[in-house]
Amino acid sequence: MQTQLFIDGEFVDSLDGSTLDVHDPHDNSLLATIAEGREADIDRAVTAAKRAKSSWGSMAAADRGRLILKLADAIEDDVDYLSLLESRDTGHPVRDTRNLDVPRTAATFRYFGGMADKFQGSVVPVEQGFLDYVVPTPLGVVGQIVPWNFPVMFTSWKMAPALAAGNTVVMKPAEITPLSALRIAELAAEVGFPAGVINVVPGYGATAGQRIVDHPDIAKVSFTGSTAVGRQVARGAAESLKQVHLELGGKGANIVFPDANIIAAVNGTAFGIFHNQGQACIAASRLIIHESIAEEFLEKFVALAASIKVGDPKDPSTEMGPLTTPMHRDRVLSYVEQSITEGGEVLLGGRAPSNPALALGSYIEPTIVRISSDSRAACEEVFGPFMTVHTFSTDEQALEIANSVDYGLGGGLWTRDLSRAHKTARELNAGMVWINSYKRVNPGSPFGGMGSSGYGREMGFEAMREYTEPKAIWVNVDAQLPPFYPRNANG
Ligand code: NAD
């Protein structure tokens, strides 16, 4: 396991020798002590990235793409190690890291490796005699700040398009879950990435993170994390007029209409909220269900949720692991208390599992609470296996509840009525809507939100635009310039 910072093509200790401890959420035992990057280490990484940027940015796009494709292959070949590492670091069941997170990580690098030489500029039809062509130009050094909930996947979402577009990267993974990003840096070095192109500097937000935001040589900061810190990042970046991309919190609405296929909706809703212990910005954290089918749905849904196997994430049969830290578990549990004081009815869970084998870990049972849609638990991001339930009688009411929060990230709806499906999708305040499914992602499909969920997009062509600046170049081919000052036309 790599435990140092990755700067300028090699693993190094932090300049002042600082370290930080990383814990296994299954029992909160010490998993690793790693070098802690601080301000001076970010500066070192930026210097390396700045030096590497001209050769990386001017390399033939197909050659950049080829290296990124090699990294995708290396990640795929490393699936056994990487999926276990990610599982132990985050608490995410190995069944999911192996079958979803690591394959999706490889797929994202592959998609953008292929994109490198296909993302092209344009020619603008301007006036006769001129050629105006627009070239997507790399920004230079980009700073990327990643949260702890899907660290391996988010490393690819941020790194792959930035690299494909010709930028060099200084990434700060979350201090809680830094291991998979370091492993990816190691694999990148093995497949031949030039020194300085990729730098991974784990550290705390207030030191290493803040330095990324402040550093004058970083052209853009791409941040995924909480809305509160996102606001701080945007304020800090304003000082140096840095570009900012913000992927922030969410409070996903999942609407089940009376004509829905109930079995499919029950299954999709369970995945939507309980996958990764609900620690997903797009989690289906609010079930908004038609009153005529609520009892039938809830009976089936509670039974399915109660049957989810909560346990050691290393066990391949585990379906739900621990939350990533004890502090976060306590925060999620505080919302159960809060819900009860607000008149909520706990339909399932709301506590740690009774299994003594899980007593040391940050576990919570799948939790379902019926509560008013204007309660705190129904409006604030809980970020755990905690779903609130609300009923509606008309389509308008369903939309009103769905759109009553400040967030606008992901949302789902279940219906067999085509017109209702498209109309609701159009009117939901969300950057992503899933009809008769939930939480689908693909490297080609733009990912991001609006309102308190931030701005900008990961993935697809949108991500390439995030990491390039369009440069318009005008050429006078054979135009006669008009005499701007006619009195001096002949000198
Ligand atoms: P967080 O905001 O506490 O931390 C995110 C990252 O920012 C970490 O690397 C942290 O070290 C760093 N950071 C903290 N303070 C900083 C500062 N002052 N300057 C610069 N960096 C700083 O969030 P978290 O608790 O790690 O992650 C959970 C949050 O992330 C949730 O709100 C979730 O919804 C959100 N999230 C959003 C998306 C999305 O795509 N929209 C995806 C996943 C998670």
PDB file of N, CA, C and O and ligand atoms in Angstrom, residues 144-150 154 157-158 172-176 203-213 221 223-230 232-233 246-250 279-282 328 381 383 407 409 432 447-449 453-454 458, ligand 1:
ATOM      1  N   GLN A 144      -7.847  19.612  -8.049  1.00  0.00           N
ATOM      2  CA  GLN A 144      -9.065  18.793  -7.933  1.00  0.00           C
ATOM      3  C   GLN A 144      -9.198  18.310  -6.490  1.00  0.00           C
ATOM      4  O   GLN A 144      -8.265  17.726  -5.937  1.00  0.00           O
ATOM      5  N   ILE A 145     -10.351  18.553  -5.909  1.00  0.00           N
ATOM      6  CA  ILE A 145     -10.579  18.210  -4.498  1.00  0.00           C
ATOM      7  C   ILE A 145     -11.736  17.215  -4.437  1.00  0.00           C
ATOM      8  O   ILE A 145     -12.806  17.464  -4.986  1.00  0.00           O
ATOM      9  N   VAL A 146     -11.479  16.092  -3.790  1.00  0.00           N
ATOM     10  CA  VAL A 146     -12.379  14.938  -3.886  1.00  0.00           C
ATOM     11  C   VAL A 146     -12.900  14.564  -2.497  1.00  0.00           C
ATOM     12  O   VAL A 146     -12.164  14.652  -1.520  1.00  0.00           O
ATOM     13  N   PRO A 147     -14.169  14.133  -2.388  1.00  0.00           N
ATOM     14  CA  PRO A 147     -14.709  13.703  -1.089  1.00  0.00           C
ATOM     15  C   PRO A 147     -14.444  12.216  -0.829  1.00  0.00           C
ATOM     16  O   PRO A 147     -13.779  11.559  -1.632  1.00  0.00           O
ATOM     17  N   TRP A 148     -15.025  11.708   0.244  1.00  0.00           N
ATOM     18  CA  TRP A 148     -14.678  10.347   0.682  1.00  0.00           C
ATOM     19  C   TRP A 148     -15.683   9.281   0.266  1.00  0.00           C
ATOM     20  O   TRP A 148     -15.510   8.118   0.582  1.00  0.00           O
ATOM     21  N   ASN A 149     -16.751   9.654  -0.426  1.00  0.00           N
ATOM     22  CA  ASN A 149     -17.800   8.628  -0.589  1.00  0.00           C
ATOM     23  C   ASN A 149     -17.578   7.661  -1.752  1.00  0.00           C
ATOM     24  O   ASN A 149     -17.905   6.482  -1.624  1.00  0.00           O
ATOM     25  N   PHE A 150     -17.024   8.146  -2.887  1.00  0.00           N
ATOM     26  CA  PHE A 150     -16.670   7.227  -3.984  1.00  0.00           C
ATOM     27  C   PHE A 150     -15.269   7.608  -4.473  1.00  0.00           C
ATOM     28  O   PHE A 150     -15.103   8.033  -5.623  1.00  0.00           O
ATOM     29  N   PHE A 154     -14.380   8.887  -8.291  1.00  0.00           N
ATOM     30  CA  PHE A 154     -14.255  10.339  -8.481  1.00  0.00           C
ATOM     31  C   PHE A 154     -12.856  10.732  -8.952  1.00  0.00           C
ATOM     32  O   PHE A 154     -12.681  11.754  -9.617  1.00  0.00           O
ATOM     33  N   TRP A 157     -13.354  10.463 -12.590  1.00  0.00           N
ATOM     34  CA  TRP A 157     -14.257  11.483 -13.135  1.00  0.00           C
ATOM     35  C   TRP A 157     -13.537  12.814 -13.296  1.00  0.00           C
ATOM     36  O   TRP A 157     -13.807  13.579 -14.212  1.00  0.00           O
ATOM     37  N   LYS A 158     -12.640  13.100 -12.347  1.00  0.00           N
ATOM     38  CA  LYS A 158     -11.962  14.401 -12.416  1.00  0.00           C
ATOM     39  C   LYS A 158     -10.687  14.325 -13.254  1.00  0.00           C
ATOM     40  O   LYS A 158     -10.432  15.184 -14.088  1.00  0.00           O
ATOM     41  N   LYS A 172      -6.270  16.493  -4.526  1.00  0.00           N
ATOM     42  CA  LYS A 172      -6.271  16.224  -3.085  1.00  0.00           C
ATOM     43  C   LYS A 172      -7.444  15.318  -2.756  1.00  0.00           C
ATOM     44  O   LYS A 172      -8.593  15.743  -2.774  1.00  0.00           O
ATOM     45  N   PRO A 173      -7.148  14.043  -2.466  1.00  0.00           N
ATOM     46  CA  PRO A 173      -8.247  13.173  -2.044  1.00  0.00           C
ATOM     47  C   PRO A 173      -8.682  13.552  -0.624  1.00  0.00           C
ATOM     48  O   PRO A 173      -7.975  14.290   0.063  1.00  0.00           O
ATOM     49  N   ALA A 174      -9.825  13.041  -0.187  1.00  0.00           N
ATOM     50  CA  ALA A 174     -10.268  13.308   1.185  1.00  0.00           C
ATOM     51  C   ALA A 174      -9.270  12.674   2.150  1.00  0.00           C
ATOM     52  O   ALA A 174      -8.756  11.577   1.893  1.00  0.00           O
ATOM     53  N   GLU A 175      -9.032  13.334   3.258  1.00  0.00           N
ATOM     54  CA  GLU A 175      -8.063  12.841   4.247  1.00  0.00           C
ATOM     55  C   GLU A 175      -8.489  11.487   4.814  1.00  0.00           C
ATOM     56  O   GLU A 175      -7.658  10.709   5.292  1.00  0.00           O
ATOM     57  N   ILE A 176      -9.800  11.195   4.751  1.00  0.00           N
ATOM     58  CA  ILE A 176     -10.328   9.961   5.343  1.00  0.00           C
ATOM     59  C   ILE A 176     -10.084   8.766   4.415  1.00  0.00           C
ATOM     60  O   ILE A 176      -9.906   7.645   4.868  1.00  0.00           O
ATOM     61  N   GLY A 203      -4.391  15.271   2.201  1.00  0.00           N
ATOM     62  CA  GLY A 203      -4.183  16.210   3.306  1.00  0.00           C
ATOM     63  C   GLY A 203      -5.529  16.762   3.732  1.00  0.00           C
ATOM     64  O   GLY A 203      -6.567  16.408   3.159  1.00  0.00           O
ATOM     65  N   TYR A 204      -5.505  17.616   4.730  1.00  0.00           N
ATOM     66  CA  TYR A 204      -6.753  18.180   5.251  1.00  0.00           C
ATOM     67  C   TYR A 204      -7.238  19.349   4.400  1.00  0.00           C
ATOM     68  O   TYR A 204      -6.445  20.009   3.715  1.00  0.00           O
ATOM     69  N   GLY A 205      -8.544  19.601   4.503  1.00  0.00           N
ATOM     70  CA  GLY A 205      -9.143  20.668   3.710  1.00  0.00           C
ATOM     71  C   GLY A 205      -8.618  22.044   4.062  1.00  0.00           C
ATOM     72  O   GLY A 205      -8.325  22.862   3.184  1.00  0.00           O
ATOM     73  N   ALA A 206      -8.482  22.294   5.367  1.00  0.00           N
ATOM     74  CA  ALA A 206      -8.113  23.644   5.803  1.00  0.00           C
ATOM     75  C   ALA A 206      -6.684  24.005   5.417  1.00  0.00           C
ATOM     76  O   ALA A 206      -6.348  25.185   5.347  1.00  0.00           O
ATOM     77  N   THR A 207      -5.846  23.010   5.157  1.00  0.00           N
ATOM     78  CA  THR A 207      -4.442  23.290   4.809  1.00  0.00           C
ATOM     79  C   THR A 207      -4.215  23.014   3.319  1.00  0.00           C
ATOM     80  O   THR A 207      -4.196  23.946   2.503  1.00  0.00           O
ATOM     81  N   ALA A 208      -4.118  21.722   2.963  1.00  0.00           N
ATOM     82  CA  ALA A 208      -3.826  21.377   1.566  1.00  0.00           C
ATOM     83  C   ALA A 208      -4.950  21.838   0.639  1.00  0.00           C
ATOM     84  O   ALA A 208      -4.710  22.400  -0.438  1.00  0.00           O
ATOM     85  N   GLY A 209      -6.211  21.610   1.052  1.00  0.00           N
ATOM     86  CA  GLY A 209      -7.346  21.994   0.202  1.00  0.00           C
ATOM     87  C   GLY A 209      -7.367  23.495  -0.024  1.00  0.00           C
ATOM     88  O   GLY A 209      -7.501  23.978  -1.157  1.00  0.00           O
ATOM     89  N   GLN A 210      -7.213  24.228   1.064  1.00  0.00           N
ATOM     90  CA  GLN A 210      -7.264  25.689   0.963  1.00  0.00           C
ATOM     91  C   GLN A 210      -6.120  26.211   0.082  1.00  0.00           C
ATOM     92  O   GLN A 210      -6.300  27.161  -0.684  1.00  0.00           O
ATOM     93  N   ARG A 211      -4.961  25.559   0.150  1.00  0.00           N
ATOM     94  CA  ARG A 211      -3.840  26.028  -0.669  1.00  0.00           C
ATOM     95  C   ARG A 211      -4.137  25.834  -2.162  1.00  0.00           C
ATOM     96  O   ARG A 211      -3.741  26.643  -2.995  1.00  0.00           O
ATOM     97  N   ILE A 212      -4.838  24.753  -2.490  1.00  0.00           N
ATOM     98  CA  ILE A 212      -5.237  24.557  -3.895  1.00  0.00           C
ATOM     99  C   ILE A 212      -6.143  25.714  -4.333  1.00  0.00           C
ATOM    100  O   ILE A 212      -5.996  26.271  -5.417  1.00  0.00           O
ATOM    101  N   VAL A 213      -7.065  26.061  -3.459  1.00  0.00           N
ATOM    102  CA  VAL A 213      -8.000  27.144  -3.791  1.00  0.00           C
ATOM    103  C   VAL A 213      -7.249  28.471  -3.966  1.00  0.00           C
ATOM    104  O   VAL A 213      -7.563  29.272  -4.850  1.00  0.00           O
ATOM    105  N   VAL A 221     -10.260  25.184 -10.088  1.00  0.00           N
ATOM    106  CA  VAL A 221     -10.428  24.186  -9.044  1.00  0.00           C
ATOM    107  C   VAL A 221     -11.755  23.469  -9.282  1.00  0.00           C
ATOM    108  O   VAL A 221     -12.796  24.098  -9.476  1.00  0.00           O
ATOM    109  N   PHE A 223     -14.199  20.957  -7.535  1.00  0.00           N
ATOM    110  CA  PHE A 223     -14.440  20.537  -6.155  1.00  0.00           C
ATOM    111  C   PHE A 223     -15.684  19.651  -6.086  1.00  0.00           C
ATOM    112  O   PHE A 223     -16.740  20.015  -6.603  1.00  0.00           O
ATOM    113  N   THR A 224     -15.581  18.525  -5.434  1.00  0.00           N
ATOM    114  CA  THR A 224     -16.761  17.728  -5.090  1.00  0.00           C
ATOM    115  C   THR A 224     -16.786  17.594  -3.579  1.00  0.00           C
ATOM    116  O   THR A 224     -15.789  17.191  -2.969  1.00  0.00           O
ATOM    117  N   GLY A 225     -17.904  17.958  -2.979  1.00  0.00           N
ATOM    118  CA  GLY A 225     -18.017  17.876  -1.526  1.00  0.00           C
ATOM    119  C   GLY A 225     -19.281  18.562  -1.056  1.00  0.00           C
ATOM    120  O   GLY A 225     -20.244  18.706  -1.821  1.00  0.00           O
ATOM    121  N   SER A 226     -19.265  18.986   0.184  1.00  0.00           N
ATOM    122  CA  SER A 226     -20.483  19.539   0.776  1.00  0.00           C
ATOM    123  C   SER A 226     -20.758  20.950   0.255  1.00  0.00           C
ATOM    124  O   SER A 226     -19.848  21.656  -0.185  1.00  0.00           O
ATOM    125  N   THR A 227     -22.003  21.355   0.366  1.00  0.00           N
ATOM    126  CA  THR A 227     -22.398  22.686  -0.105  1.00  0.00           C
ATOM    127  C   THR A 227     -21.709  23.772   0.724  1.00  0.00           C
ATOM    128  O   THR A 227     -21.268  24.789   0.187  1.00  0.00           O
ATOM    129  N   ALA A 228     -21.573  23.524   2.026  1.00  0.00           N
ATOM    130  CA  ALA A 228     -20.953  24.548   2.886  1.00  0.00           C
ATOM    131  C   ALA A 228     -19.509  24.801   2.443  1.00  0.00           C
ATOM    132  O   ALA A 228     -19.099  25.958   2.278  1.00  0.00           O
ATOM    133  N   VAL A 229     -18.740  23.734   2.237  1.00  0.00           N
ATOM    134  CA  VAL A 229     -17.338  23.930   1.824  1.00  0.00           C
ATOM    135  C   VAL A 229     -17.289  24.449   0.381  1.00  0.00           C
ATOM    136  O   VAL A 229     -16.444  25.274   0.035  1.00  0.00           O
ATOM    137  N   GLY A 230     -18.232  24.022  -0.447  1.00  0.00           N
ATOM    138  CA  GLY A 230     -18.287  24.515  -1.830  1.00  0.00           C
ATOM    139  C   GLY A 230     -18.402  26.031  -1.874  1.00  0.00           C
ATOM    140  O   GLY A 230     -17.751  26.693  -2.685  1.00  0.00           O
ATOM    141  N   GLN A 232     -17.334  28.075   0.406  1.00  0.00           N
ATOM    142  CA  GLN A 232     -16.024  28.598   0.821  1.00  0.00           C
ATOM    143  C   GLN A 232     -15.035  28.559  -0.349  1.00  0.00           C
ATOM    144  O   GLN A 232     -14.271  29.490  -0.554  1.00  0.00           O
ATOM    145  N   VAL A 233     -15.076  27.462  -1.099  1.00  0.00           N
ATOM    146  CA  VAL A 233     -14.165  27.302  -2.235  1.00  0.00           C
ATOM    147  C   VAL A 233     -14.444  28.400  -3.264  1.00  0.00           C
ATOM    148  O   VAL A 233     -13.523  29.049  -3.768  1.00  0.00           O
ATOM    149  N   LEU A 246     -18.251  23.091  -9.231  1.00  0.00           N
ATOM    150  CA  LEU A 246     -18.725  22.620  -7.927  1.00  0.00           C
ATOM    151  C   LEU A 246     -19.739  21.490  -8.062  1.00  0.00           C
ATOM    152  O   LEU A 246     -20.801  21.681  -8.659  1.00  0.00           O
ATOM    153  N   GLU A 247     -19.402  20.350  -7.513  1.00  0.00           N
ATOM    154  CA  GLU A 247     -20.349  19.227  -7.417  1.00  0.00           C
ATOM    155  C   GLU A 247     -20.683  19.070  -5.947  1.00  0.00           C
ATOM    156  O   GLU A 247     -19.865  18.555  -5.179  1.00  0.00           O
ATOM    157  N   LEU A 248     -21.854  19.501  -5.535  1.00  0.00           N
ATOM    158  CA  LEU A 248     -22.136  19.589  -4.099  1.00  0.00           C
ATOM    159  C   LEU A 248     -23.211  18.595  -3.654  1.00  0.00           C
ATOM    160  O   LEU A 248     -23.398  17.571  -4.283  1.00  0.00           O
ATOM    161  N   GLY A 249     -23.887  18.939  -2.595  1.00  0.00           N
ATOM    162  CA  GLY A 249     -24.822  17.983  -1.993  1.00  0.00           C
ATOM    163  C   GLY A 249     -26.095  17.768  -2.805  1.00  0.00           C
ATOM    164  O   GLY A 249     -26.316  18.413  -3.824  1.00  0.00           O
ATOM    165  N   GLY A 250     -26.926  16.858  -2.307  1.00  0.00           N
ATOM    166  CA  GLY A 250     -28.189  16.586  -2.992  1.00  0.00           C
ATOM    167  C   GLY A 250     -29.236  16.078  -2.014  1.00  0.00           C
ATOM    168  O   GLY A 250     -28.944  15.794  -0.840  1.00  0.00           O
ATOM    169  N   GLN A 279     -24.506   6.980   1.177  1.00  0.00           N
ATOM    170  CA  GLN A 279     -23.516   8.067   1.127  1.00  0.00           C
ATOM    171  C   GLN A 279     -23.266   8.428  -0.333  1.00  0.00           C
ATOM    172  O   GLN A 279     -22.216   8.158  -0.898  1.00  0.00           O
ATOM    173  N   ALA A 280     -24.286   8.967  -0.945  1.00  0.00           N
ATOM    174  CA  ALA A 280     -24.199   9.347  -2.351  1.00  0.00           C
ATOM    175  C   ALA A 280     -24.941  10.659  -2.515  1.00  0.00           C
ATOM    176  O   ALA A 280     -26.042  10.831  -1.974  1.00  0.00           O
ATOM    177  N   CYS A 281     -24.326  11.563  -3.267  1.00  0.00           N
ATOM    178  CA  CYS A 281     -24.955  12.869  -3.464  1.00  0.00           C
ATOM    179  C   CYS A 281     -26.274  12.724  -4.208  1.00  0.00           C
ATOM    180  O   CYS A 281     -27.170  13.536  -4.064  1.00  0.00           O
ATOM    181  N   ILE A 282     -26.400  11.675  -5.029  1.00  0.00           N
ATOM    182  CA  ILE A 282     -27.628  11.483  -5.805  1.00  0.00           C
ATOM    183  C   ILE A 282     -28.570  10.473  -5.144  1.00  0.00           C
ATOM    184  O   ILE A 282     -29.530  10.013  -5.765  1.00  0.00           O
ATOM    185  N   HIS A 328     -19.558  10.549  11.327  1.00  0.00           N
ATOM    186  CA  HIS A 328     -20.634  10.652  10.343  1.00  0.00           C
ATOM    187  C   HIS A 328     -21.828   9.772  10.762  1.00  0.00           C
ATOM    188  O   HIS A 328     -22.984  10.175  10.624  1.00  0.00           O
ATOM    189  N   GLU A 381     -29.512  17.425   3.683  1.00  0.00           N
ATOM    190  CA  GLU A 381     -28.826  16.212   3.217  1.00  0.00           C
ATOM    191  C   GLU A 381     -28.345  15.408   4.425  1.00  0.00           C
ATOM    192  O   GLU A 381     -27.595  15.918   5.256  1.00  0.00           O
ATOM    193  N   PHE A 383     -27.127  11.998   4.051  1.00  0.00           N
ATOM    194  CA  PHE A 383     -25.957  11.293   3.516  1.00  0.00           C
ATOM    195  C   PHE A 383     -25.723   9.962   4.232  1.00  0.00           C
ATOM    196  O   PHE A 383     -24.609   9.619   4.619  1.00  0.00           O
ATOM    197  N   TYR A 407     -31.688  21.855  -3.140  1.00  0.00           N
ATOM    198  CA  TYR A 407     -30.792  21.077  -3.986  1.00  0.00           C
ATOM    199  C   TYR A 407     -31.437  20.761  -5.336  1.00  0.00           C
ATOM    200  O   TYR A 407     -32.663  20.732  -5.452  1.00  0.00           O
ATOM    201  N   LEU A 409     -29.944  17.962  -7.825  1.00  0.00           N
ATOM    202  CA  LEU A 409     -28.919  17.096  -8.418  1.00  0.00           C
ATOM    203  C   LEU A 409     -29.563  15.926  -9.175  1.00  0.00           C
ATOM    204  O   LEU A 409     -29.753  15.999 -10.368  1.00  0.00           O
ATOM    205  N   MET A 432     -29.998  15.585 -13.292  1.00  0.00           N
ATOM    206  CA  MET A 432     -30.138  14.235 -13.853  1.00  0.00           C
ATOM    207  C   MET A 432     -31.462  13.633 -13.399  1.00  0.00           C
ATOM    208  O   MET A 432     -31.799  13.715 -12.219  1.00  0.00           O
ATOM    209  N   PHE A 447     -22.911  14.860 -15.702  1.00  0.00           N
ATOM    210  CA  PHE A 447     -23.256  14.635 -14.303  1.00  0.00           C
ATOM    211  C   PHE A 447     -23.046  15.935 -13.536  1.00  0.00           C
ATOM    212  O   PHE A 447     -21.947  16.490 -13.523  1.00  0.00           O
ATOM    213  N   GLY A 448     -24.105  16.435 -12.903  1.00  0.00           N
ATOM    214  CA  GLY A 448     -23.971  17.646 -12.107  1.00  0.00           C
ATOM    215  C   GLY A 448     -25.332  18.207 -11.782  1.00  0.00           C
ATOM    216  O   GLY A 448     -26.354  17.633 -12.170  1.00  0.00           O
ATOM    217  N   GLY A 449     -25.332  19.332 -11.062  1.00  0.00           N
ATOM    218  CA  GLY A 449     -26.618  19.829 -10.587  1.00  0.00           C
ATOM    219  C   GLY A 449     -26.780  21.322 -10.697  1.00  0.00           C
ATOM    220  O   GLY A 449     -26.024  22.001 -11.398  1.00  0.00           O
ATOM    221  N   SER A 453     -26.781  22.390  -5.276  1.00  0.00           N
ATOM    222  CA  SER A 453     -25.979  21.233  -5.722  1.00  0.00           C
ATOM    223  C   SER A 453     -24.797  21.664  -6.580  1.00  0.00           C
ATOM    224  O   SER A 453     -24.015  20.815  -7.019  1.00  0.00           O
ATOM    225  N   GLY A 454     -24.657  22.944  -6.845  1.00  0.00           N
ATOM    226  CA  GLY A 454     -23.462  23.433  -7.528  1.00  0.00           C
ATOM    227  C   GLY A 454     -23.675  23.754  -8.993  1.00  0.00           C
ATOM    228  O   GLY A 454     -24.814  23.877  -9.463  1.00  0.00           O
ATOM    229  N   GLU A 458     -19.463  17.040 -14.703  1.00  0.00           N
ATOM    230  CA  GLU A 458     -18.447  16.024 -14.941  1.00  0.00           C
ATOM    231  C   GLU A 458     -18.934  15.210 -16.144  1.00  0.00           C
ATOM    232  O   GLU A 458     -20.105  15.248 -16.491  1.00  0.00           O
TER     233      GLU A 458
HETATM  234  P1  NAD B   1     -16.464  18.050   2.503  1.00  0.00           P
HETATM  235  O1  NAD B   1     -16.982  19.260   1.849  1.00  0.00           O
HETATM  236  O2  NAD B   1     -16.306  18.048   3.964  1.00  0.00           O
HETATM  237  O3  NAD B   1     -15.030  17.668   1.911  1.00  0.00           O
HETATM  238  C1  NAD B   1     -14.819  17.445   0.537  1.00  0.00           C
HETATM  239  C2  NAD B   1     -13.355  17.684   0.244  1.00  0.00           C
HETATM  240  O4  NAD B   1     -13.060  19.047   0.475  1.00  0.00           O
HETATM  241  C3  NAD B   1     -12.391  16.893   1.125  1.00  0.00           C
HETATM  242  O5  NAD B   1     -11.284  16.498   0.339  1.00  0.00           O
HETATM  243  C4  NAD B   1     -11.965  17.922   2.158  1.00  0.00           C
HETATM  244  O6  NAD B   1     -10.688  17.669   2.715  1.00  0.00           O
HETATM  245  C5  NAD B   1     -11.937  19.191   1.318  1.00  0.00           C
HETATM  246  N1  NAD B   1     -12.076  20.435   2.078  1.00  0.00           N
HETATM  247  C6  NAD B   1     -12.647  20.647   3.281  1.00  0.00           C
HETATM  248  N2  NAD B   1     -12.535  21.940   3.637  1.00  0.00           N
HETATM  249  C7  NAD B   1     -11.900  22.579   2.629  1.00  0.00           C
HETATM  250  C8  NAD B   1     -11.505  23.915   2.394  1.00  0.00           C
HETATM  251  N3  NAD B   1     -11.723  24.882   3.272  1.00  0.00           N
HETATM  252  N4  NAD B   1     -10.880  24.215   1.240  1.00  0.00           N
HETATM  253  C9  NAD B   1     -10.646  23.263   0.309  1.00  0.00           C
HETATM  254  N5  NAD B   1     -10.978  21.970   0.488  1.00  0.00           N
HETATM  255  C10 NAD B   1     -11.609  21.627   1.621  1.00  0.00           C
HETATM  256  O7  NAD B   1     -17.411  16.880   1.998  1.00  0.00           O
HETATM  257  P2  NAD B   1     -17.365  15.359   2.405  1.00  0.00           P
HETATM  258  O8  NAD B   1     -17.990  15.244   3.737  1.00  0.00           O
HETATM  259  O9  NAD B   1     -15.997  14.818   2.191  1.00  0.00           O
HETATM  260  O10 NAD B   1     -18.285  14.702   1.276  1.00  0.00           O
HETATM  261  C11 NAD B   1     -19.647  14.604   1.392  1.00  0.00           C
HETATM  262  C12 NAD B   1     -20.330  15.693   0.605  1.00  0.00           C
HETATM  263  O11 NAD B   1     -19.928  15.630  -0.768  1.00  0.00           O
HETATM  264  C13 NAD B   1     -21.832  15.557   0.584  1.00  0.00           C
HETATM  265  O12 NAD B   1     -22.427  16.813   0.766  1.00  0.00           O
HETATM  266  C14 NAD B   1     -22.127  15.049  -0.817  1.00  0.00           C
HETATM  267  O13 NAD B   1     -23.398  15.308  -1.297  1.00  0.00           O
HETATM  268  C15 NAD B   1     -21.076  15.724  -1.605  1.00  0.00           C
HETATM  269  N6  NAD B   1     -20.878  15.018  -2.870  1.00  0.00           N
HETATM  270  C16 NAD B   1     -21.295  15.614  -4.038  1.00  0.00           C
HETATM  271  C17 NAD B   1     -21.161  14.933  -5.245  1.00  0.00           C
HETATM  272  C18 NAD B   1     -21.614  15.532  -6.545  1.00  0.00           C
HETATM  273  O14 NAD B   1     -21.165  15.061  -7.576  1.00  0.00           O
HETATM  274  N7  NAD B   1     -22.468  16.539  -6.562  1.00  0.00           N
HETATM  275  C19 NAD B   1     -20.621  13.668  -5.258  1.00  0.00           C
HETATM  276  C20 NAD B   1     -20.240  13.100  -4.045  1.00  0.00           C
HETATM  277  C21 NAD B   1     -20.357  13.781  -2.858  1.00  0.00           C
END
